[in-house]
Short mmCIF file of C-alpha atoms and ligand atoms in Angstrom, two decimals:
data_model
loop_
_atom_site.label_atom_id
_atom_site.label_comp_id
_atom_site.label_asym_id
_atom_site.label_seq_id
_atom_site.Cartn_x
_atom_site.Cartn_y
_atom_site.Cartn_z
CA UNK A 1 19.01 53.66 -13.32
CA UNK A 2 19.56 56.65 -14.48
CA UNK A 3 22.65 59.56 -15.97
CA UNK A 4 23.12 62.10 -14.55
CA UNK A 5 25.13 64.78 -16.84
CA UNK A 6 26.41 68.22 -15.67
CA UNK A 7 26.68 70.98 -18.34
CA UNK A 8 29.11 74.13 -18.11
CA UNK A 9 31.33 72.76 -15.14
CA UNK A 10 34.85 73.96 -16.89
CA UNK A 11 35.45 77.35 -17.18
CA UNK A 12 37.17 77.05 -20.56
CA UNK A 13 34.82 75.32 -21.78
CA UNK A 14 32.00 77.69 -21.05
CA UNK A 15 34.09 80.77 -23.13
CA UNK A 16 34.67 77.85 -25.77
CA UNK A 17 30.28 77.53 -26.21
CA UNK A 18 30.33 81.60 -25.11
CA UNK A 19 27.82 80.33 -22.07
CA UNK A 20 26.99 82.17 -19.05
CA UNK A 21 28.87 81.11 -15.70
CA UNK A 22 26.47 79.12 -13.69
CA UNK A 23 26.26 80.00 -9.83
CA UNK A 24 24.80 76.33 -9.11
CA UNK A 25 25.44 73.06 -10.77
CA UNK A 26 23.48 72.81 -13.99
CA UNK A 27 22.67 69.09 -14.95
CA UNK A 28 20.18 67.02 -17.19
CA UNK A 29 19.44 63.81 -17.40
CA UNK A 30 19.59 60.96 -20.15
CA UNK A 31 17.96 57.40 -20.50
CA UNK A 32 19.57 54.29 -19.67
CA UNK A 33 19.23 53.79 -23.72
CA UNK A 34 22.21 56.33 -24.49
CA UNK A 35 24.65 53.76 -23.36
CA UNK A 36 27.15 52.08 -25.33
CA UNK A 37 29.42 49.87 -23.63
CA UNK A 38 31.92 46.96 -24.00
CA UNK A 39 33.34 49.50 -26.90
CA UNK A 40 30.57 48.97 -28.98
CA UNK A 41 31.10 51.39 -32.18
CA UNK A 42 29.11 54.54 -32.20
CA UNK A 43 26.68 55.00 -35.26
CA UNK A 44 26.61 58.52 -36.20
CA UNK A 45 22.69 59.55 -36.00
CA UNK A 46 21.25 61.09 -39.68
CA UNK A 47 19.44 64.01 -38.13
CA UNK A 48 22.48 66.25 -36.70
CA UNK A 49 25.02 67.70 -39.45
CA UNK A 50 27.73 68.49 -36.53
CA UNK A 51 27.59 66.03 -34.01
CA UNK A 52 30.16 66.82 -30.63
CA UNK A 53 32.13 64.51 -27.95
CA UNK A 54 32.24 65.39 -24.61
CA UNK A 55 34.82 63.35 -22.34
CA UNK A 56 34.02 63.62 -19.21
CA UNK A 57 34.98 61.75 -16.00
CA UNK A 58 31.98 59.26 -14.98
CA UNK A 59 31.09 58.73 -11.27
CA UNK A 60 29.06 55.38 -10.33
CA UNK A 61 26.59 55.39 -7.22
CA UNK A 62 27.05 52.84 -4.81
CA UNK A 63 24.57 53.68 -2.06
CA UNK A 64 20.91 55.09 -2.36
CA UNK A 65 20.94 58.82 -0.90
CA UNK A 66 18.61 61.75 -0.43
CA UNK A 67 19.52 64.95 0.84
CA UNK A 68 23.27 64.28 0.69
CA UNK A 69 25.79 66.56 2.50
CA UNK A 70 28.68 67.93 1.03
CA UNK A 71 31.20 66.01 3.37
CA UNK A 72 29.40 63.05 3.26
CA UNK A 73 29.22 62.50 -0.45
CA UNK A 74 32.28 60.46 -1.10
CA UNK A 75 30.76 57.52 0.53
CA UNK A 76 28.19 56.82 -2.20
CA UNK A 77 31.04 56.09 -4.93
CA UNK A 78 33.83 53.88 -5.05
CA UNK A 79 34.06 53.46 -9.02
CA UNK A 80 34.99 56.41 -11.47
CA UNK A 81 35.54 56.02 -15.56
CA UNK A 82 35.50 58.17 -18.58
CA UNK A 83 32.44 58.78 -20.94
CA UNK A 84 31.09 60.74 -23.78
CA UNK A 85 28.02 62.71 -23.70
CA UNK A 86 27.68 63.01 -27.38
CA UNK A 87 25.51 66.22 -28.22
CA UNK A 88 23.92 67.10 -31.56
CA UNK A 89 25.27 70.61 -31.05
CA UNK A 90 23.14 71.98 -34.20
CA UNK A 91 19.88 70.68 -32.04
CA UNK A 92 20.94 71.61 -29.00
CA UNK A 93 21.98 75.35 -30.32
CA UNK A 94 18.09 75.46 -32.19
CA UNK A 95 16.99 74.50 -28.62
CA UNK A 96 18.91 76.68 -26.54
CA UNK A 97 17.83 79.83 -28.74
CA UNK A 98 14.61 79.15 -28.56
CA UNK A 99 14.39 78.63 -24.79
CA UNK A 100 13.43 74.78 -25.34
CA UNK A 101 14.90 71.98 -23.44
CA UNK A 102 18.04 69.66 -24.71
CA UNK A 103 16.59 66.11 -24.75
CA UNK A 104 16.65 65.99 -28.70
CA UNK A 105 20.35 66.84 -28.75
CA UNK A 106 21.58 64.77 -25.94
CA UNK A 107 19.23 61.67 -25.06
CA UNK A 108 19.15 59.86 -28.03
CA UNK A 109 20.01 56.47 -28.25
CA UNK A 110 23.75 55.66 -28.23
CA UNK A 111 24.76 59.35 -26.62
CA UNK A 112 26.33 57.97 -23.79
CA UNK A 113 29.72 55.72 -24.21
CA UNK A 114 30.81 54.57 -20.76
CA UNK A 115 34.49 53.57 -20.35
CA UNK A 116 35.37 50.20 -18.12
CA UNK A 117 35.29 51.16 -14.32
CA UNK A 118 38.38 51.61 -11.98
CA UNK A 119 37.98 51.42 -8.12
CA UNK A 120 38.95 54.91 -6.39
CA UNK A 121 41.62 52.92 -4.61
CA UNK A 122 43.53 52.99 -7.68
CA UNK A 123 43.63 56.58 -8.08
CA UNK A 124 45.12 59.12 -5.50
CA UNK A 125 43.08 62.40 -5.66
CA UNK A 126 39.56 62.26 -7.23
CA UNK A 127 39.61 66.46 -6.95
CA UNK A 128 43.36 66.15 -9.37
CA UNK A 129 42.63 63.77 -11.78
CA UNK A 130 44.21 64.27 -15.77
CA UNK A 131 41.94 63.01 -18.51
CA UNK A 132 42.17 63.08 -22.00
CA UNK A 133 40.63 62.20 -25.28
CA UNK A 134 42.11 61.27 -28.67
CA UNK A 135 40.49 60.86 -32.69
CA UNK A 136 42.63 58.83 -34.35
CA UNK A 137 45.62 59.21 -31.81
CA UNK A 138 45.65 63.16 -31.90
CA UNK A 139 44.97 64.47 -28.44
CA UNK A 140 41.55 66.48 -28.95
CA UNK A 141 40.62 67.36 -25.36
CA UNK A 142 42.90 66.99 -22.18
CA UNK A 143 41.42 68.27 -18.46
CA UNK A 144 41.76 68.26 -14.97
CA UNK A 145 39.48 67.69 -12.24
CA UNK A 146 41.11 70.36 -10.27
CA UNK A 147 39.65 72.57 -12.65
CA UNK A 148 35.52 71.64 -12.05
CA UNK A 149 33.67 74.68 -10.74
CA UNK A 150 31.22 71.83 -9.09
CA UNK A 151 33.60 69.10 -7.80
CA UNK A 152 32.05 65.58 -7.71
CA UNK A 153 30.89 65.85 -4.04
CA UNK A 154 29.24 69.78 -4.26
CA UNK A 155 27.52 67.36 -7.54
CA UNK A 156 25.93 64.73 -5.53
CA UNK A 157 25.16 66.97 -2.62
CA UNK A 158 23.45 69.15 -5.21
CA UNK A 159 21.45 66.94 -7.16
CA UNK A 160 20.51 64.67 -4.15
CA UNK A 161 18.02 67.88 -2.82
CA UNK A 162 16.15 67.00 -5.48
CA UNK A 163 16.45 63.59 -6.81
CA UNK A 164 17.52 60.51 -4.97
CA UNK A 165 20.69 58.87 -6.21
CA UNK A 166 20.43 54.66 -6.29
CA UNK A 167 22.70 52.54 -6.39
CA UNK A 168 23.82 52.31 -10.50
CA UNK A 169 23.15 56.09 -11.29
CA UNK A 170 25.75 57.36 -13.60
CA UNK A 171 26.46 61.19 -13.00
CA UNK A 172 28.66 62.45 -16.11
CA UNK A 173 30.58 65.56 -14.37
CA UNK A 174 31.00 67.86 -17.61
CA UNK A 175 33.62 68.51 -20.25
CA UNK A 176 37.03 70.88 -20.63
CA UNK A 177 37.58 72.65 -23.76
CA UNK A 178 38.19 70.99 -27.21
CA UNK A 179 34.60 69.86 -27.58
CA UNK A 180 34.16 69.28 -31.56
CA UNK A 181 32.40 67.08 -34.01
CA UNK A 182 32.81 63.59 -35.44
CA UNK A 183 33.04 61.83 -38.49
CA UNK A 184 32.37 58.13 -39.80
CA UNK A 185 35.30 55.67 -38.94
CA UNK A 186 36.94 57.91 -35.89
CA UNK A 187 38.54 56.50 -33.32
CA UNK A 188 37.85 57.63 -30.64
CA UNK A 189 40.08 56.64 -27.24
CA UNK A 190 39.73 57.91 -23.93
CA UNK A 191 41.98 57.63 -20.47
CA UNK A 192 42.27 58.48 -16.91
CA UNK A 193 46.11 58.86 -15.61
CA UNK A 194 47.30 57.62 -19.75
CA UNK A 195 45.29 54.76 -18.76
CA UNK A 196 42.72 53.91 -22.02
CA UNK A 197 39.38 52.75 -20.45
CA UNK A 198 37.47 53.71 -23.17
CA UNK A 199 38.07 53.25 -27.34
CA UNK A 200 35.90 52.74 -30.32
CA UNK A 201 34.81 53.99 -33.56
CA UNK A 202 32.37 55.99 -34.97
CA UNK A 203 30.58 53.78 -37.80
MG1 LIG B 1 28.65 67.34 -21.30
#
């Protein structure tokens, strides 16, 4: 399988890094060895001095797909959750200036914390969703779906022109403002709705 991630889909969040506004999704990818599930802790890697969290809402592919259209996309999910794409934001600035790609600072091992799955059923507007994240029960970074430039199916009709989606494939839909580092023993809890699908620590 394999993640998906989009970069720069809240507007706030693009004045917060000082990025330019994209015109078409942007998105990378990440190894099936950035996850951390089951609220396993997160260990804090030694070669980034300010490492970020990114919640983001997490959209699981349920059918394979090529070529998707836009108003067909919302038949290859039926599960959403939250996520962090944890980014060494010191690497990924070194990489960024020097026209380099962001692998180092976002594909290592353990970059990618993935929240329990809900069915869609439960929810009643993927395109109005609230999310938040808290460190040690202060709320850090609080969005809404409404406020994606890409919403999740302009994402999967986007990406599927040039990769086929299979059933498994994560896609990590971006982050709202409030992005920040971490520190040893951090808690870190994440919700859809107020509903915590997502909590561990940073060891
Ligand atoms: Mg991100």
């Amino acid at each position: 399988m394999k993640i998906i991630c989009i970069g720069q889909n809240y507007a706030e969040h693009i004045k917060e890094l000082k990025s330019a506004f994209p015109e078409k999704p942007v998105y990378f990818l990440k190894p099936d060895t950035c996850l951390i599930k089951n609220n396993q802790p997160f260990y804090l890697p030694d070669f980034s001095n300010d490492l970020h969290h990114e919640v983001e809402i997490v959209i699981k592919i349920n059918r394979l797909g090529k070529s998707i259209e836009e108003k067909f996309a919302n038949r290859y999910y039926n599960e959403l959750t939250v996520g962090i794409d944890f980014t060494a934001r010191d690497l990924q600035r070194e990489a960024k200036s020097k026209g380099l790609p962001w692998e180092i600072a976002k594909a290592f091992d353990g970059s990618a914390p993935i929240g329990k799955f809900i069915s869609i059923d439960t929810i009643k507007n993927i395109n109005d969703l609230n999310f938040e994240l808290k460190i040690n029960d202060l709320i850090v970074q609080k969005g809404n779906t409404s406020d994606m430039i890409f919403n999740v199916d302009k994402i999967i009709s986007y990406v599927s022109q040039f990769m086929t989606l299979k059933i498994g494939d994560l896609i990590y839909t971006g982050t709202p403002s409030g992005v920040g580092p971490v520190k040893i023993s951090d808690k870190l809890t994440a919700s859809i709705e107020g509903k915590t699908l997502l909590e561990f620590y940073v060891k």
